[in-house]
XYZ file of C-alpha atoms in Angstrom:
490
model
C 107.352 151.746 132.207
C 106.183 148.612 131.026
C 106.331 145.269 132.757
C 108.215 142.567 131.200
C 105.433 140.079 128.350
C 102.983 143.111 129.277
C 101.645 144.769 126.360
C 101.358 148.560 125.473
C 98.194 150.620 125.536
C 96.313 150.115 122.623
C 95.921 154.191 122.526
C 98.507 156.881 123.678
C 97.175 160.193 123.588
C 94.726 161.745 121.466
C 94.517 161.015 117.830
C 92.603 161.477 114.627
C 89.098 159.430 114.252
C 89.870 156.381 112.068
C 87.366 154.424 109.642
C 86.239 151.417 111.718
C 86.562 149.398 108.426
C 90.027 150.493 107.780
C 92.227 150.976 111.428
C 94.823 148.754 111.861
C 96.175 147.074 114.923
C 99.701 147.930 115.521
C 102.788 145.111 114.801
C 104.260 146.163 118.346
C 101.100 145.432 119.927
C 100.632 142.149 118.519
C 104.105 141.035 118.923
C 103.640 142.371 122.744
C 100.641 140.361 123.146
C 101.902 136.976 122.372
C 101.011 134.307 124.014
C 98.195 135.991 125.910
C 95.011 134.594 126.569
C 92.089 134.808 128.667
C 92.921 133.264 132.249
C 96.198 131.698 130.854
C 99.127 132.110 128.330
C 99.996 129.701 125.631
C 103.551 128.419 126.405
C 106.686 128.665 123.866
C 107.789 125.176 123.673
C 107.947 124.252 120.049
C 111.148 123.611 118.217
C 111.776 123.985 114.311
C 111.894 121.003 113.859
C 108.300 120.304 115.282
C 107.156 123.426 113.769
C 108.650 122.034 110.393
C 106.285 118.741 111.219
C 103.415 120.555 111.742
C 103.497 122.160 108.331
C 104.435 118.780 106.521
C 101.723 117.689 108.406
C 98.964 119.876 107.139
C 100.264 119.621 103.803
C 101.576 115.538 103.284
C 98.303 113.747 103.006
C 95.720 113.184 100.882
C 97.013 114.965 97.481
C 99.722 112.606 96.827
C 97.442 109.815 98.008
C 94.351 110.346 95.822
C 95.671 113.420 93.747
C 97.814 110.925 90.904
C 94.407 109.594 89.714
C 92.988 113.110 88.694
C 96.337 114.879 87.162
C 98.322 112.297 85.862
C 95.369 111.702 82.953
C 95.965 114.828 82.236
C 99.664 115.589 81.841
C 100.625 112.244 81.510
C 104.378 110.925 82.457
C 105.114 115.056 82.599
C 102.751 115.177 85.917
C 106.539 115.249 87.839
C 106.596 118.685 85.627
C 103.505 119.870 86.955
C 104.408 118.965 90.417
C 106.997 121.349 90.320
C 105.386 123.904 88.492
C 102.588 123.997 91.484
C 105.546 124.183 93.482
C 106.912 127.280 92.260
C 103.653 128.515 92.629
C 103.392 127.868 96.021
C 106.893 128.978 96.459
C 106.157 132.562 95.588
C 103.519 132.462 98.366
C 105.359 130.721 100.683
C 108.323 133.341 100.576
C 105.671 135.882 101.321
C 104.689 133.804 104.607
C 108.304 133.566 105.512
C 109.201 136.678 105.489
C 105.823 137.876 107.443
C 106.453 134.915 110.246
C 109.903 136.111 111.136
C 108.615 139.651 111.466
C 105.340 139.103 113.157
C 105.481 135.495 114.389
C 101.915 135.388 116.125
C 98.987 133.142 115.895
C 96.758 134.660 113.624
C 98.608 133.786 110.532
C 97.271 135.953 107.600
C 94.938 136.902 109.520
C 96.704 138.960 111.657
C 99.576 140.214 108.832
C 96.449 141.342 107.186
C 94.954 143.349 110.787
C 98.646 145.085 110.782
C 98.897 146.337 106.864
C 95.647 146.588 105.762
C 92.732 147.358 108.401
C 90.323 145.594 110.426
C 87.685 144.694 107.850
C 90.541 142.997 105.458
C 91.425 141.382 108.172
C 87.997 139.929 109.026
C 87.808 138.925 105.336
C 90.896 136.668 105.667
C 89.949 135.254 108.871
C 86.533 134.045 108.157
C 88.380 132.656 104.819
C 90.660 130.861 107.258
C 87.763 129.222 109.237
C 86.243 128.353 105.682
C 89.715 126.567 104.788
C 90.687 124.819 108.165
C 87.351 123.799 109.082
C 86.289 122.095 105.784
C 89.134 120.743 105.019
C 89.700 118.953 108.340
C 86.173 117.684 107.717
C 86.664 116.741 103.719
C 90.097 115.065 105.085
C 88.003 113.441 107.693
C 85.843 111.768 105.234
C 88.723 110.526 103.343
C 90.348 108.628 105.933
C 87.191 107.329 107.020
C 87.791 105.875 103.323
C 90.867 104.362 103.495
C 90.392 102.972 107.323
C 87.492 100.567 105.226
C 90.464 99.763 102.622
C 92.632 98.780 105.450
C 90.137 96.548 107.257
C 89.075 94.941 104.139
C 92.857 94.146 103.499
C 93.627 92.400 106.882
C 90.722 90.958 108.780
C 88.590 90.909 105.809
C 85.476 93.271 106.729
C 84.332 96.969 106.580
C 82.175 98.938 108.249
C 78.925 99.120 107.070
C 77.760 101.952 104.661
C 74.946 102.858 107.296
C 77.812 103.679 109.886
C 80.536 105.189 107.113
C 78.203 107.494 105.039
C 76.855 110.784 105.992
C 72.562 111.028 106.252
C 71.846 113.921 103.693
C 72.812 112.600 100.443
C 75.265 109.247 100.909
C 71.916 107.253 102.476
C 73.967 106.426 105.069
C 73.016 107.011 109.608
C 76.237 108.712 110.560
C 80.229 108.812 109.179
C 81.456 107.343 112.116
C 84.807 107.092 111.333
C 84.840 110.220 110.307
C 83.844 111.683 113.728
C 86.236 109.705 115.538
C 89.657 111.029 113.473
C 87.960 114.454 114.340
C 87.408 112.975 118.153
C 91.029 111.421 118.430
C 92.681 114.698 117.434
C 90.704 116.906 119.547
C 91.708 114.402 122.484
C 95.748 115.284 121.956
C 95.134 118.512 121.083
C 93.616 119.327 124.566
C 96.973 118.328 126.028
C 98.618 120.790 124.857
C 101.210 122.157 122.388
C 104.011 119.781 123.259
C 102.631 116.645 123.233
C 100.552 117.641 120.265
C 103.489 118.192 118.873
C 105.345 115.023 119.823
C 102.447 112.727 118.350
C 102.449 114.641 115.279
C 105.913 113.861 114.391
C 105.212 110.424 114.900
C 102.677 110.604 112.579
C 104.568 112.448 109.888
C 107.617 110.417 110.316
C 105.197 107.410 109.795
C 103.826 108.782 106.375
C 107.553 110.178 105.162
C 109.026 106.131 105.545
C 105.491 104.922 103.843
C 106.244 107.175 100.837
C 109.752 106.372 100.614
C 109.148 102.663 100.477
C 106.498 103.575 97.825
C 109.563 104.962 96.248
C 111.813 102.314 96.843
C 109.500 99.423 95.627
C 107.783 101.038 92.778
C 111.342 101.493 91.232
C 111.950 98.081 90.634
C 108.331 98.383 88.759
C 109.723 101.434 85.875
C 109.926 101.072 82.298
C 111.326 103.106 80.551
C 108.128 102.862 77.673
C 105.687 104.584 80.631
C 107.759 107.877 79.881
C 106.665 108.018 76.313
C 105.373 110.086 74.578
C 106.137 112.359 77.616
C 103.341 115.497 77.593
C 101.048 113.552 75.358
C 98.513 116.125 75.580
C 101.135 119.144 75.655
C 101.627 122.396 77.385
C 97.968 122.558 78.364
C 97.416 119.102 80.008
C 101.043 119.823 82.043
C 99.176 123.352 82.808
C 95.678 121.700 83.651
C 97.398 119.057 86.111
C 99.316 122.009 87.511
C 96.257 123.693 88.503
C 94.929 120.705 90.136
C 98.092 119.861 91.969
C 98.785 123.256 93.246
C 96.178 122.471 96.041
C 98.375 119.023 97.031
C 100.757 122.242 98.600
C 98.190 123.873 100.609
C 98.995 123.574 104.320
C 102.218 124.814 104.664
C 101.051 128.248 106.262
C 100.339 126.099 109.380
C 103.471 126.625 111.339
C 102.725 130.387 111.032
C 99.497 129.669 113.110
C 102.058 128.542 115.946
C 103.928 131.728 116.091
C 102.924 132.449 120.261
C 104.045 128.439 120.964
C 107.759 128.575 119.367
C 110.698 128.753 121.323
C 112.324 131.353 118.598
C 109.527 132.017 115.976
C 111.728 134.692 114.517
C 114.197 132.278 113.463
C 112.580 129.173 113.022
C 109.155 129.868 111.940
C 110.932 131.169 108.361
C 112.926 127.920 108.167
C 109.804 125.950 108.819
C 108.080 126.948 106.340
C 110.446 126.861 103.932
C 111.994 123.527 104.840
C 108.046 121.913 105.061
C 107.497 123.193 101.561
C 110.744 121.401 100.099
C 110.596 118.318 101.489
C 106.894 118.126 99.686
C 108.064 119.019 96.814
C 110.605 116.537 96.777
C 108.740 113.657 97.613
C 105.938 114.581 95.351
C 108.392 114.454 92.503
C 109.889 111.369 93.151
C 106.738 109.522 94.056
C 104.784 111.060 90.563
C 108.129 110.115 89.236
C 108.340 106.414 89.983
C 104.131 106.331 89.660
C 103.954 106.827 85.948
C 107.229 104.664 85.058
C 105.610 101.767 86.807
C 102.277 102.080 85.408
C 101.547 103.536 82.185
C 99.257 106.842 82.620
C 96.268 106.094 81.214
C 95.291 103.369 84.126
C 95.601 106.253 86.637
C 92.115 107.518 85.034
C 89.438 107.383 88.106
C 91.901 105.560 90.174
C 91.610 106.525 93.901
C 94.611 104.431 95.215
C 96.861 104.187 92.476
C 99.641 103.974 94.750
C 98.304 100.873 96.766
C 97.573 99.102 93.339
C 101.426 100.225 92.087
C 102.848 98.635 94.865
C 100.749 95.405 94.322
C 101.113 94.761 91.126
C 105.143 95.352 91.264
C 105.617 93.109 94.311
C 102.538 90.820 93.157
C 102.006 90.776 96.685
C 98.936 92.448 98.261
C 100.327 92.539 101.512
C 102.506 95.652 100.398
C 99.325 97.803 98.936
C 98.037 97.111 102.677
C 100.799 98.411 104.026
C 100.529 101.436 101.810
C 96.725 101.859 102.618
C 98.220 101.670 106.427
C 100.847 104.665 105.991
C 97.448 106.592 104.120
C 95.579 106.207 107.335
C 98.493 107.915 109.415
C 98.915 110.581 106.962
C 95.437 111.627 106.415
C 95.453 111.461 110.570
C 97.744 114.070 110.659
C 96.222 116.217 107.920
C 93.039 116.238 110.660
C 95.452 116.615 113.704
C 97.732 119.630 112.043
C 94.953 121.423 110.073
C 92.281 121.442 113.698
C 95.704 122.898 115.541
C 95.472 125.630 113.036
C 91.904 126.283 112.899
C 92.080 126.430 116.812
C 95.232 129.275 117.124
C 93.499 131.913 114.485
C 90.387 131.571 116.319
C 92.656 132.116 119.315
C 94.032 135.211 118.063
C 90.762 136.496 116.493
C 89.095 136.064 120.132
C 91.718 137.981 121.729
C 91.140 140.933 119.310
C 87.325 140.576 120.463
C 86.340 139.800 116.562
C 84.700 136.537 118.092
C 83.761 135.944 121.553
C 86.564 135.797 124.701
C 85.707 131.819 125.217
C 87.933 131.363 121.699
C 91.102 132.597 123.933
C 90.482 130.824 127.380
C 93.889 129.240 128.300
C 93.859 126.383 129.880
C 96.468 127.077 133.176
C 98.088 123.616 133.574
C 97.835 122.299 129.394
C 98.425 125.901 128.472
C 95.840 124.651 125.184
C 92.830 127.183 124.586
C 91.040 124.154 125.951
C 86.941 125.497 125.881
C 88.139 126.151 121.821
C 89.785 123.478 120.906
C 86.553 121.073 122.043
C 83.974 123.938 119.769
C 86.283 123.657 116.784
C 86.331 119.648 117.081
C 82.930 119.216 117.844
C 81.952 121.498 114.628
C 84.629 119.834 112.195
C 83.398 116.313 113.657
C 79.708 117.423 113.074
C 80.325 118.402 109.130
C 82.360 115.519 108.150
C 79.904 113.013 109.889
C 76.658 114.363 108.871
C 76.934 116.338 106.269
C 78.396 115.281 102.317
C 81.050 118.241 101.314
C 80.801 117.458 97.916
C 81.252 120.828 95.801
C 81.558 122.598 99.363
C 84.917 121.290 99.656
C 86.201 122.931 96.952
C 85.524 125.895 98.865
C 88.334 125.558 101.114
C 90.672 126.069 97.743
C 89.198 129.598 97.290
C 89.424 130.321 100.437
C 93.175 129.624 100.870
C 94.034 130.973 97.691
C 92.550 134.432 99.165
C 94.286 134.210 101.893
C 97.547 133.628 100.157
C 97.018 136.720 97.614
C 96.556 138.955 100.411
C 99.627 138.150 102.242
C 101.383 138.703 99.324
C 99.895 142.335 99.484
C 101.002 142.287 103.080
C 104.503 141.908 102.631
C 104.605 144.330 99.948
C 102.782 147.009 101.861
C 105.035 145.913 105.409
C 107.971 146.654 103.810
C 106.579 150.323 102.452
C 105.676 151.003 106.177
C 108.014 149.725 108.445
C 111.138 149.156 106.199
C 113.979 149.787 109.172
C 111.726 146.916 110.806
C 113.885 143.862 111.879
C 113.580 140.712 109.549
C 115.012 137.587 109.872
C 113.845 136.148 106.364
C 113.725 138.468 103.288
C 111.243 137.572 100.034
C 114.087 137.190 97.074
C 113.872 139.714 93.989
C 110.737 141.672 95.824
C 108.868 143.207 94.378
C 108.367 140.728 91.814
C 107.932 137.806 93.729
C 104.885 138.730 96.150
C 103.658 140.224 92.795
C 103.866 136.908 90.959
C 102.637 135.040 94.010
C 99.214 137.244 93.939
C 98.712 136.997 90.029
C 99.652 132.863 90.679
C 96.938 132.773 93.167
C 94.031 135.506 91.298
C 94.561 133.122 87.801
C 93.946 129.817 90.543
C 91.031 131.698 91.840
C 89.795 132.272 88.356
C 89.772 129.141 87.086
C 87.642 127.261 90.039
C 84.317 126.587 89.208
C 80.927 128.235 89.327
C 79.303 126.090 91.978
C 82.621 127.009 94.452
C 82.316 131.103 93.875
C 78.786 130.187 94.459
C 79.319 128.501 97.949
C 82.597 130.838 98.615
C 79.674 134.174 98.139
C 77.194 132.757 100.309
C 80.049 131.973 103.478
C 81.501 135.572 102.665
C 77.630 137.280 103.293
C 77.491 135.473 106.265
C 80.977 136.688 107.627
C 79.583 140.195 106.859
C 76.488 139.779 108.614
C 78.578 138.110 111.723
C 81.219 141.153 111.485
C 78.902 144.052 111.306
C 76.406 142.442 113.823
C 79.066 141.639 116.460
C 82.902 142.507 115.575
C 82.835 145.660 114.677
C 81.393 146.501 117.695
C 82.979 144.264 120.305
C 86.924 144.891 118.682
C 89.209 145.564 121.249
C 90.385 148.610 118.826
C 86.875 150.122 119.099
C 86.756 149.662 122.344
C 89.497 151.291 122.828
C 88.822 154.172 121.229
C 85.225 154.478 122.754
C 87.826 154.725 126.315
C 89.489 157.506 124.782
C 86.823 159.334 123.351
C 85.278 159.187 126.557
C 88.349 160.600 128.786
């Protein structure tokens, strides 16, 4: 008999020799395991509601800040229609997650949905995507509010900092992004205290950015007329289509409260909710803000406009105290992009370590923070080290590719869970399935499609790597191989 939280053998009894590329790690296993680390467990002290924070977090930041300026010149007063076409897009993928979180609600994310349905070198795939994702976008993000903190300080004391100290060496002619570095810094420091008061200060944060946007709302209102909304697609189906594309990355982020699946008081229940409440609340105030935006200023002054918002709010009030408060709520909110984004970099690492696909130091629990401590300070370090030395530029596109892979094969997942285990218990079920995980993976193969040369480019030369990493070191060290090397010896 097994002890209560222990988990079962990962063998029992002799069985057939499996493909190393292609053997799967058991759903009962992984559910078993939860929580487990090396020298410590992660504790289950997350509510839905924080879990729901977490995901707005990740998701509410920098699109709807800076993402107006690129789409709206292209669908014109219809970018509220493209809004909620990326939506829907999302929404097929984010059904897919749902479903998956209530069934397996561990760390790992895709990651480890993909380890259960589809084999261990699938699963590698998705989680070095994941790293790609997290980790360049918490540094891109980084470099953004590093942006906006200048905006901010030129707005109330008069000064910013100079461009030796705000722009990275190679490239920007700059010493060192310091600001940069220290969002990365600050976020590591509340992450090490663990999941709780992570959590806490993270719904401060996104509560902050929620009543920023909503007085965007309420002030730019007063600013509408009614002449901004015409002609209303001036450059028809394929501008609403081409700001789409663009503003279906505004939604990525959401999949974070799946990465806190081992910290949630009843991830069965409320990691499904979660997600699915995060996702419409964006949407929501996405529409309402793109709404408002184009009535009170007409669409074509949104071309190469980075804070179209801030200058809305301005030129309504004719007060440029209000665009500094708006620059204000943009510091918070791209804060929290860093702060959500590093939690979920940090957990799929977690999860990878404990399935010895990267080394044990990944899953060290910290006894009295219950935080994977020893990873949370690598992650940081590495995220602070890209966005202050090092200019993304097209790199940062990269993170779109990545995610978008990730979604498409959890869309597989789910469709492939269900063939398997179908008496399996599920507290969220995908609506009309098939056809919705199958319209999720088209949505996210025609995404994939259309991104550009120079991001394949960068997105083939971090998958090599992976494969050089995985075939060096995790095929070898997996805690599946391992096991079956015990086996084969008894």
């Amino acid at each position: 008999m097994l002890e209560t939280g222990q988990a079962p053998p990962l063998t029992s009894g002799p069985r057939k020799p499996v493909n190393p590329l292609l053997r799967r790690k058991p759903v009962e296993q992984m559910v078993a395991e939860g929580g487990q680390g090396e020298g410590g467990n992660l504790r289950r002290s997350l509510t839905m509601w924080q879990l729901t924070m977490i995901s707005i977090g990740a998701t509410l930041g920098t699109g709807i800040f800076v993402v107006l300026g690129e789409a709206a010149p292209k669908a014109g007063p219809a970018v509220t229609i493209s809004f909620i076409i990326a939506g829907l897009t999302a929404l097929f993928s984010a059904l897919s997650y749902a479903e998956l979180a209530g069934s397996v609600p561990v760390s790992g994310s895709s990651y480890s949905y993909s380890y259960a349905t589809m084999g261990e070198f699938i699963a590698w795939v998705c989680g070095w995507c994941l790293v790609l994702e997290y980790a360049v976008s918490v540094s891109a993000v980084a470099v953004g509010w590093g942006q906006y903190l200048n905006e901010l300080l030129d707005g109330t004391i008069g000064v910013t900092l100079p461009e030796k100290l705000s722009a990275a060496p190679l490239g920007d002619g700059g010493i060192i992004n310091l600001p940069s570095l220290v969002v990365v810094l600050l976020a590591m420091v509340f992450l090490l205290r663990g999941a709780k008061e992570s959590a806490r200060i993270n719904t401060i944060m996104v509560v902050v950015k929620i009543v920023t946007l909503v007085l965007f709302i309420g002030i730019g209102v007063m600013g509408i007329k009614s002449g901004n909304y015409a002609p209303l697609a001036p450059l028809g189906v394929t501008g609403i289509s081409a700001a789409a594309s663009t503003l279906f990355f505004s939604y990525i982020g959401f999949d974070a409260a799946s990465t806190a699946g081992e910290e949630a008081k009843n991830p069965k229940k409320d990691l499904p909710r979660a997600i699915m409440l995060s996702l419409g609340i964006v949407t929501i105030l996405y529409c309402l803000v793109a709404f408002v935006a184009v009535g009170a200023m007409p669409w074509q002054d949104f071309e190469g406009t980075e804070a179209a918002l801030a200058q809305i709010m301005t030129n309504v009030t004719g007060d440029s105290f209000w665009g500094v408060v708006l620059a204000a709520g943009a510091v918070v909110a791209i804060a929290s992009v860093v702060f959500a984004v590093l939690y979920g970099q940090t957990r799929i690492l977690f999860a990878m370590s404990r399935d010895g696909l990267v080394p044990k130091v990944f899953a060290k629990v910290d006894e009295k923070t219950g935080a994977p401590r020893a990873n949370v300070v690598i992650v940081s370090l590495f995220c602070g080290a890209l966005a202050a030395f090092i200019p993304l530029g097209e790199l940062a596109n990269a993170t779109s590719i990545g995610t978008l892979f990730a979604f498409a094969l959890v869309n597989i997942a789910v469709v492939i869970l269900r063939r398997t285990k179908p008496d399996m218990p599920r507290t969220f079920n995908v609506a009309l399935f098939p056809v919705t995980p199958i319209l999720g993976f088209l949505a996210c193969g025609y995404m994939m499609y259309s991104l550009p040369t120079a991001t394949w480019i960068a997105f083939g030369v971090w998958m090599a790597v992976g494969l050089v990493v995985y075939f060096l070191y995790g095929i070898r060290r997996s805690r599946l191989a391992t096991a079956e090397v015990a086996t084969a010896e008894k």
